[in-house]
mmCIF file of C-alpha atoms and ligand atoms in Angstrom:
data_model
loop_
_atom_site.group_PDB
_atom_site.id
_atom_site.type_symbol
_atom_site.label_atom_id
_atom_site.label_comp_id
_atom_site.label_asym_id
_atom_site.label_seq_id
_atom_site.Cartn_x
_atom_site.Cartn_y
_atom_site.Cartn_z
ATOM 1 C CA UNK A 1 8.161 -11.931 -16.152
ATOM 2 C CA UNK A 2 9.391 -10.495 -12.838
ATOM 3 C CA UNK A 3 10.209 -12.873 -9.976
ATOM 4 C CA UNK A 4 7.406 -11.249 -7.990
ATOM 5 C CA UNK A 5 4.786 -11.972 -10.656
ATOM 6 C CA UNK A 6 6.153 -15.469 -11.120
ATOM 7 C CA UNK A 7 5.826 -16.338 -7.447
ATOM 8 C CA UNK A 8 2.361 -14.740 -7.254
ATOM 9 C CA UNK A 9 1.161 -16.945 -10.122
ATOM 10 C CA UNK A 10 2.670 -20.072 -8.551
ATOM 11 C CA UNK A 11 1.048 -19.160 -5.233
ATOM 12 C CA UNK A 12 -2.375 -18.904 -6.908
ATOM 13 C CA UNK A 13 -1.853 -22.355 -8.452
ATOM 14 C CA UNK A 14 -0.880 -23.782 -5.077
ATOM 15 C CA UNK A 15 -3.743 -22.080 -3.239
ATOM 16 C CA UNK A 16 -6.552 -23.091 -5.600
ATOM 17 C CA UNK A 17 -8.608 -25.887 -4.131
ATOM 18 C CA UNK A 18 -12.211 -26.895 -4.478
ATOM 19 C CA UNK A 19 -14.354 -24.929 -2.062
ATOM 20 C CA UNK A 20 -17.766 -26.394 -1.289
ATOM 21 C CA UNK A 21 -19.105 -23.905 1.270
ATOM 22 C CA UNK A 22 -19.660 -20.331 0.213
ATOM 23 C CA UNK A 23 -20.942 -17.126 1.775
ATOM 24 C CA UNK A 24 -24.533 -17.568 0.647
ATOM 25 C CA UNK A 25 -26.269 -14.491 -0.691
ATOM 26 C CA UNK A 26 -23.092 -12.813 -1.964
ATOM 27 C CA UNK A 27 -23.604 -11.156 -5.320
ATOM 28 C CA UNK A 28 -20.561 -10.905 -7.564
ATOM 29 C CA UNK A 29 -20.097 -7.325 -8.829
ATOM 30 C CA UNK A 30 -20.643 -7.045 -12.576
ATOM 31 C CA UNK A 31 -17.087 -5.734 -13.100
ATOM 32 C CA UNK A 32 -15.639 -8.845 -11.414
ATOM 33 C CA UNK A 33 -17.845 -11.109 -13.519
ATOM 34 C CA UNK A 34 -16.706 -9.379 -16.688
ATOM 35 C CA UNK A 35 -13.047 -9.604 -15.661
ATOM 36 C CA UNK A 36 -13.478 -13.292 -14.879
ATOM 37 C CA UNK A 37 -15.115 -14.030 -18.224
ATOM 38 C CA UNK A 38 -12.566 -11.936 -20.127
ATOM 39 C CA UNK A 39 -9.667 -13.781 -18.480
ATOM 40 C CA UNK A 40 -11.386 -17.078 -19.268
ATOM 41 C CA UNK A 41 -11.778 -16.095 -22.903
ATOM 42 C CA UNK A 42 -8.004 -15.692 -23.160
ATOM 43 C CA UNK A 43 -7.536 -19.458 -22.893
ATOM 44 C CA UNK A 44 -5.808 -21.087 -25.859
ATOM 45 C CA UNK A 45 -7.778 -23.263 -28.296
ATOM 46 C CA UNK A 46 -7.148 -25.353 -31.401
ATOM 47 C CA UNK A 47 -6.992 -22.993 -34.380
ATOM 48 C CA UNK A 48 -8.212 -20.316 -31.945
ATOM 49 C CA UNK A 49 -11.754 -21.551 -32.599
ATOM 50 C CA UNK A 50 -12.704 -20.924 -28.941
ATOM 51 C CA UNK A 51 -14.792 -24.049 -28.556
ATOM 52 C CA UNK A 52 -16.665 -22.881 -25.446
ATOM 53 C CA UNK A 53 -19.943 -21.356 -24.439
ATOM 54 C CA UNK A 54 -20.340 -20.197 -20.862
ATOM 55 C CA UNK A 55 -23.775 -20.211 -19.275
ATOM 56 C CA UNK A 56 -23.595 -17.718 -16.426
ATOM 57 C CA UNK A 57 -26.128 -18.719 -13.791
ATOM 58 C CA UNK A 58 -26.327 -16.009 -11.149
ATOM 59 C CA UNK A 59 -30.068 -15.791 -10.686
ATOM 60 C CA UNK A 60 -30.963 -17.527 -7.420
ATOM 61 C CA UNK A 61 -34.092 -19.114 -8.887
ATOM 62 C CA UNK A 62 -32.033 -20.629 -11.715
ATOM 63 C CA UNK A 63 -29.462 -21.920 -9.217
ATOM 64 C CA UNK A 64 -32.283 -23.510 -7.204
ATOM 65 C CA UNK A 65 -33.519 -25.115 -10.435
ATOM 66 C CA UNK A 66 -30.028 -26.499 -11.011
ATOM 67 C CA UNK A 67 -29.651 -27.820 -7.449
ATOM 68 C CA UNK A 68 -31.533 -31.129 -7.892
ATOM 69 C CA UNK A 69 -29.905 -31.625 -11.323
ATOM 70 C CA UNK A 70 -26.559 -31.497 -9.472
ATOM 71 C CA UNK A 71 -27.852 -34.100 -7.002
ATOM 72 C CA UNK A 72 -28.458 -31.535 -4.267
ATOM 73 C CA UNK A 73 -24.804 -30.454 -3.927
ATOM 74 C CA UNK A 74 -25.475 -27.300 -1.993
ATOM 75 C CA UNK A 75 -22.557 -25.265 -3.309
ATOM 76 C CA UNK A 76 -24.751 -24.744 -6.354
ATOM 77 C CA UNK A 77 -27.254 -22.683 -4.366
ATOM 78 C CA UNK A 78 -24.742 -21.006 -2.024
ATOM 79 C CA UNK A 79 -22.124 -19.855 -4.536
ATOM 80 C CA UNK A 80 -22.313 -16.387 -6.076
ATOM 81 C CA UNK A 81 -22.471 -17.729 -9.600
ATOM 82 C CA UNK A 82 -22.414 -21.088 -11.325
ATOM 83 C CA UNK A 83 -20.794 -21.181 -14.721
ATOM 84 C CA UNK A 84 -21.766 -24.068 -16.945
ATOM 85 C CA UNK A 85 -18.888 -24.656 -19.335
ATOM 86 C CA UNK A 86 -20.156 -26.087 -22.599
ATOM 87 C CA UNK A 87 -18.054 -27.375 -25.475
ATOM 88 C CA UNK A 88 -18.905 -26.299 -28.999
ATOM 89 C CA UNK A 89 -19.410 -29.325 -31.268
ATOM 90 C CA UNK A 90 -19.560 -27.027 -34.300
ATOM 91 C CA UNK A 91 -16.612 -24.779 -33.532
ATOM 92 C CA UNK A 92 -15.651 -24.990 -37.214
ATOM 93 C CA UNK A 93 -18.463 -22.472 -37.707
ATOM 94 C CA UNK A 94 -16.379 -19.950 -35.715
ATOM 95 C CA UNK A 95 -13.608 -19.941 -38.334
ATOM 96 C CA UNK A 96 -15.068 -17.068 -40.306
ATOM 97 C CA UNK A 97 -15.682 -15.036 -37.141
ATOM 98 C CA UNK A 98 -12.120 -15.599 -35.979
ATOM 99 C CA UNK A 99 -10.138 -15.361 -39.214
ATOM 100 C CA UNK A 100 -12.313 -12.894 -41.154
ATOM 101 C CA UNK A 101 -11.345 -9.844 -39.058
ATOM 102 C CA UNK A 102 -7.662 -10.930 -39.133
ATOM 103 C CA UNK A 103 -7.718 -10.911 -42.942
ATOM 104 C CA UNK A 104 -9.621 -7.596 -43.010
ATOM 105 C CA UNK A 105 -7.045 -6.032 -40.684
ATOM 106 C CA UNK A 106 -4.194 -7.308 -42.865
ATOM 107 C CA UNK A 107 -2.846 -9.591 -40.122
ATOM 108 C CA UNK A 108 -3.480 -12.762 -42.107
ATOM 109 C CA UNK A 109 -3.172 -13.319 -45.867
ATOM 110 C CA UNK A 110 -6.434 -14.599 -47.406
ATOM 111 C CA UNK A 111 -4.655 -17.721 -48.724
ATOM 112 C CA UNK A 112 -3.627 -18.627 -45.163
ATOM 113 C CA UNK A 113 -7.207 -18.242 -43.988
ATOM 114 C CA UNK A 114 -8.520 -20.372 -46.867
ATOM 115 C CA UNK A 115 -5.973 -23.071 -46.137
ATOM 116 C CA UNK A 116 -6.852 -23.102 -42.407
ATOM 117 C CA UNK A 117 -10.576 -23.223 -43.127
ATOM 118 C CA UNK A 118 -10.055 -26.171 -45.512
ATOM 119 C CA UNK A 119 -8.004 -27.981 -42.846
ATOM 120 C CA UNK A 120 -10.668 -27.348 -40.198
ATOM 121 C CA UNK A 121 -13.565 -28.435 -42.412
ATOM 122 C CA UNK A 122 -11.686 -31.608 -43.289
ATOM 123 C CA UNK A 123 -11.205 -32.510 -39.642
ATOM 124 C CA UNK A 124 -14.760 -31.565 -38.653
ATOM 125 C CA UNK A 125 -16.201 -34.256 -40.938
ATOM 126 C CA UNK A 126 -15.527 -36.591 -38.022
ATOM 127 C CA UNK A 127 -17.953 -36.241 -35.079
ATOM 128 C CA UNK A 128 -15.520 -37.902 -32.671
ATOM 129 C CA UNK A 129 -12.894 -35.261 -33.470
ATOM 130 C CA UNK A 130 -15.447 -32.474 -33.006
ATOM 131 C CA UNK A 131 -16.401 -33.949 -29.633
ATOM 132 C CA UNK A 132 -12.787 -34.413 -28.505
ATOM 133 C CA UNK A 133 -11.977 -30.843 -29.538
ATOM 134 C CA UNK A 134 -15.055 -29.490 -27.733
ATOM 135 C CA UNK A 135 -14.138 -31.208 -24.479
ATOM 136 C CA UNK A 136 -10.398 -30.536 -24.728
ATOM 137 C CA UNK A 137 -10.709 -26.836 -25.437
ATOM 138 C CA UNK A 138 -13.637 -26.100 -23.124
ATOM 139 C CA UNK A 139 -11.681 -27.796 -20.325
ATOM 140 C CA UNK A 140 -8.789 -25.392 -20.881
ATOM 141 C CA UNK A 141 -11.207 -22.480 -20.533
ATOM 142 C CA UNK A 142 -12.582 -24.061 -17.352
ATOM 143 C CA UNK A 143 -9.119 -24.301 -15.807
ATOM 144 C CA UNK A 144 -8.319 -20.739 -16.816
ATOM 145 C CA UNK A 145 -11.570 -19.586 -15.186
ATOM 146 C CA UNK A 146 -10.694 -21.259 -11.897
ATOM 147 C CA UNK A 147 -7.203 -19.762 -11.827
ATOM 148 C CA UNK A 148 -8.475 -16.289 -12.717
ATOM 149 C CA UNK A 149 -11.155 -16.531 -10.017
ATOM 150 C CA UNK A 150 -8.554 -17.476 -7.400
ATOM 151 C CA UNK A 151 -6.314 -14.588 -8.464
ATOM 152 C CA UNK A 152 -9.308 -12.277 -8.000
ATOM 153 C CA UNK A 153 -9.994 -13.490 -4.446
ATOM 154 C CA UNK A 154 -12.770 -15.959 -5.268
ATOM 155 C CA UNK A 155 -12.890 -19.705 -4.842
ATOM 156 C CA UNK A 156 -14.335 -22.326 -7.142
ATOM 157 C CA UNK A 157 -15.352 -25.946 -7.418
ATOM 158 C CA UNK A 158 -15.392 -27.796 -10.739
ATOM 159 C CA UNK A 159 -18.311 -30.225 -10.869
ATOM 160 C CA UNK A 160 -18.996 -33.260 -12.997
ATOM 161 C CA UNK A 161 -21.600 -34.514 -10.549
ATOM 162 C CA UNK A 162 -24.768 -33.474 -12.330
ATOM 163 C CA UNK A 163 -27.180 -34.986 -14.818
ATOM 164 C CA UNK A 164 -26.062 -33.526 -18.133
ATOM 165 C CA UNK A 165 -29.193 -34.632 -20.015
ATOM 166 C CA UNK A 166 -31.435 -32.952 -17.434
ATOM 167 C CA UNK A 167 -29.272 -29.842 -17.553
ATOM 168 C CA UNK A 168 -29.640 -29.659 -21.336
ATOM 169 C CA UNK A 169 -33.397 -29.950 -21.018
ATOM 170 C CA UNK A 170 -33.872 -27.538 -18.123
ATOM 171 C CA UNK A 171 -31.576 -24.841 -19.551
ATOM 172 C CA UNK A 172 -32.609 -25.218 -23.212
ATOM 173 C CA UNK A 173 -29.086 -26.045 -24.381
ATOM 174 C CA UNK A 174 -29.009 -26.338 -28.195
ATOM 175 C CA UNK A 175 -27.648 -29.583 -29.731
ATOM 176 C CA UNK A 176 -24.559 -27.672 -30.859
ATOM 177 C CA UNK A 177 -23.242 -27.546 -27.272
ATOM 178 C CA UNK A 178 -22.044 -30.320 -24.994
ATOM 179 C CA UNK A 179 -22.041 -29.832 -21.204
ATOM 180 C CA UNK A 180 -18.446 -30.252 -20.012
ATOM 181 C CA UNK A 181 -18.600 -29.195 -16.357
ATOM 182 C CA UNK A 182 -20.205 -26.791 -13.916
ATOM 183 C CA UNK A 183 -18.033 -24.432 -11.897
ATOM 184 C CA UNK A 184 -19.259 -22.765 -8.731
ATOM 185 C CA UNK A 185 -17.627 -19.429 -7.964
ATOM 186 C CA UNK A 186 -17.955 -17.475 -4.736
ATOM 187 C CA UNK A 187 -16.468 -16.291 -1.482
ATOM 188 C CA UNK A 188 -15.374 -19.181 0.702
ATOM 189 C CA UNK A 189 -17.227 -19.668 3.975
ATOM 190 C CA UNK A 190 -15.076 -22.660 4.894
ATOM 191 C CA UNK A 191 -11.670 -23.427 3.369
ATOM 192 C CA UNK A 192 -11.307 -26.344 1.002
ATOM 193 C CA UNK A 193 -10.561 -29.754 2.458
ATOM 194 C CA UNK A 194 -6.902 -30.712 1.956
ATOM 195 C CA UNK A 195 -6.503 -32.843 -1.143
ATOM 196 C CA UNK A 196 -3.153 -34.505 -1.643
ATOM 197 C CA UNK A 197 -1.464 -35.264 -4.924
ATOM 198 C CA UNK A 198 0.363 -38.242 -6.330
ATOM 199 C CA UNK A 199 4.151 -37.831 -6.382
ATOM 200 C CA UNK A 200 5.990 -36.688 -9.489
ATOM 201 C CA UNK A 201 7.365 -40.221 -9.782
ATOM 202 C CA UNK A 202 3.826 -41.537 -9.932
ATOM 203 C CA UNK A 203 2.603 -39.085 -12.571
ATOM 204 C CA UNK A 204 5.563 -38.747 -14.905
ATOM 205 C CA UNK A 205 7.434 -40.896 -17.365
ATOM 206 C CA UNK A 206 10.832 -39.787 -18.536
ATOM 207 C CA UNK A 207 10.926 -39.553 -22.315
ATOM 208 C CA UNK A 208 9.065 -42.768 -23.185
ATOM 209 C CA UNK A 209 7.111 -45.641 -21.621
HETATM 210 C C1 FMN B 301 -14.029 -32.783 -13.790
HETATM 211 C C2 FMN B 301 -14.203 -32.637 -12.292
HETATM 212 C C3 FMN B 301 -15.409 -32.973 -11.709
HETATM 213 C C4 FMN B 301 -15.605 -32.769 -10.340
HETATM 214 N N1 FMN B 301 -16.843 -32.986 -9.804
HETATM 215 C C5 FMN B 301 -17.074 -32.637 -8.512
HETATM 216 C C6 FMN B 301 -18.389 -32.684 -7.986
HETATM 217 O O1 FMN B 301 -19.366 -33.009 -8.669
HETATM 218 N N2 FMN B 301 -18.566 -32.323 -6.693
HETATM 219 C C7 FMN B 301 -17.530 -31.926 -5.900
HETATM 220 O O2 FMN B 301 -17.755 -31.604 -4.739
HETATM 221 N N3 FMN B 301 -16.270 -31.850 -6.389
HETATM 222 C C8 FMN B 301 -16.017 -32.184 -7.665
HETATM 223 N N4 FMN B 301 -14.753 -32.073 -8.191
HETATM 224 C C9 FMN B 301 -13.649 -31.572 -7.339
HETATM 225 C C10 FMN B 301 -12.581 -32.650 -7.057
HETATM 226 O O3 FMN B 301 -13.051 -33.517 -6.081
HETATM 227 C C11 FMN B 301 -11.287 -31.937 -6.637
HETATM 228 O O4 FMN B 301 -10.834 -31.116 -7.700
HETATM 229 C C12 FMN B 301 -10.176 -32.910 -6.275
HETATM 230 O O5 FMN B 301 -10.529 -33.666 -5.159
HETATM 231 C C13 FMN B 301 -8.866 -32.191 -5.987
HETATM 232 O O6 FMN B 301 -9.053 -31.261 -4.953
HETATM 233 P P1 FMN B 301 -8.783 -29.713 -5.119
HETATM 234 O O7 FMN B 301 -9.541 -29.233 -6.317
HETATM 235 O O8 FMN B 301 -9.308 -29.120 -3.848
HETATM 236 O O9 FMN B 301 -7.302 -29.524 -5.262
HETATM 237 C C14 FMN B 301 -14.527 -32.296 -9.535
HETATM 238 C C15 FMN B 301 -13.306 -31.995 -10.149
HETATM 239 C C16 FMN B 301 -13.148 -32.124 -11.502
HETATM 240 C C17 FMN B 301 -11.839 -31.718 -12.118
#
């Protein structure tokens, strides 16, 4: 990676902050939305099962429907698009979709696929593991989305402040998916409020507790 690219990436990480006021009425071009979703989909995941489903809410009426579910936080209505990041509680069902083409293309021996599928099915007997995996992996996609958006000139705000049960009901979310967070994406009208960070001493432990 060139020094230029390296410092551009670090700058994006430093510049990303949660923006709560957007240029209302802005419509994200379809090409930008597709780029954003494609970059998000490149996030890593356990066994590459891609434990996420992204509900793209860009219709103003749907955003208005979501507004009271998110306790009236107005960035919901003013952002260009809200992306509800859901975790897949049955991501084991993606194994065939993910590994099948790899075997077909000769990139993965069938025995490797069979062994991975057996490992996955074994682990997915346990609902707590399925839930942990759904949240862990969907959260990685969420972070990737926010970084990609910033690199593209957009701002975001991750949101846990909403009624997940009401969201499930209002947006017909099947039982397979667990709401993980909402992310507003749009053009900032007002910069994010400064949010400090704990020091490295406070957040790290050297080698072992
Ligand atoms: C899981 C999660 C849930 C959050 N929920 C909300 C929310 O409901 N409303 C809001 O305004 N900000 C929300 N935030 C934004 C945080 O307040 C913000 O990320 C934090 O203060 C750090 O600031 P920064 O993102 O600007 O660096 C949430 C952040 C995360 C990661």
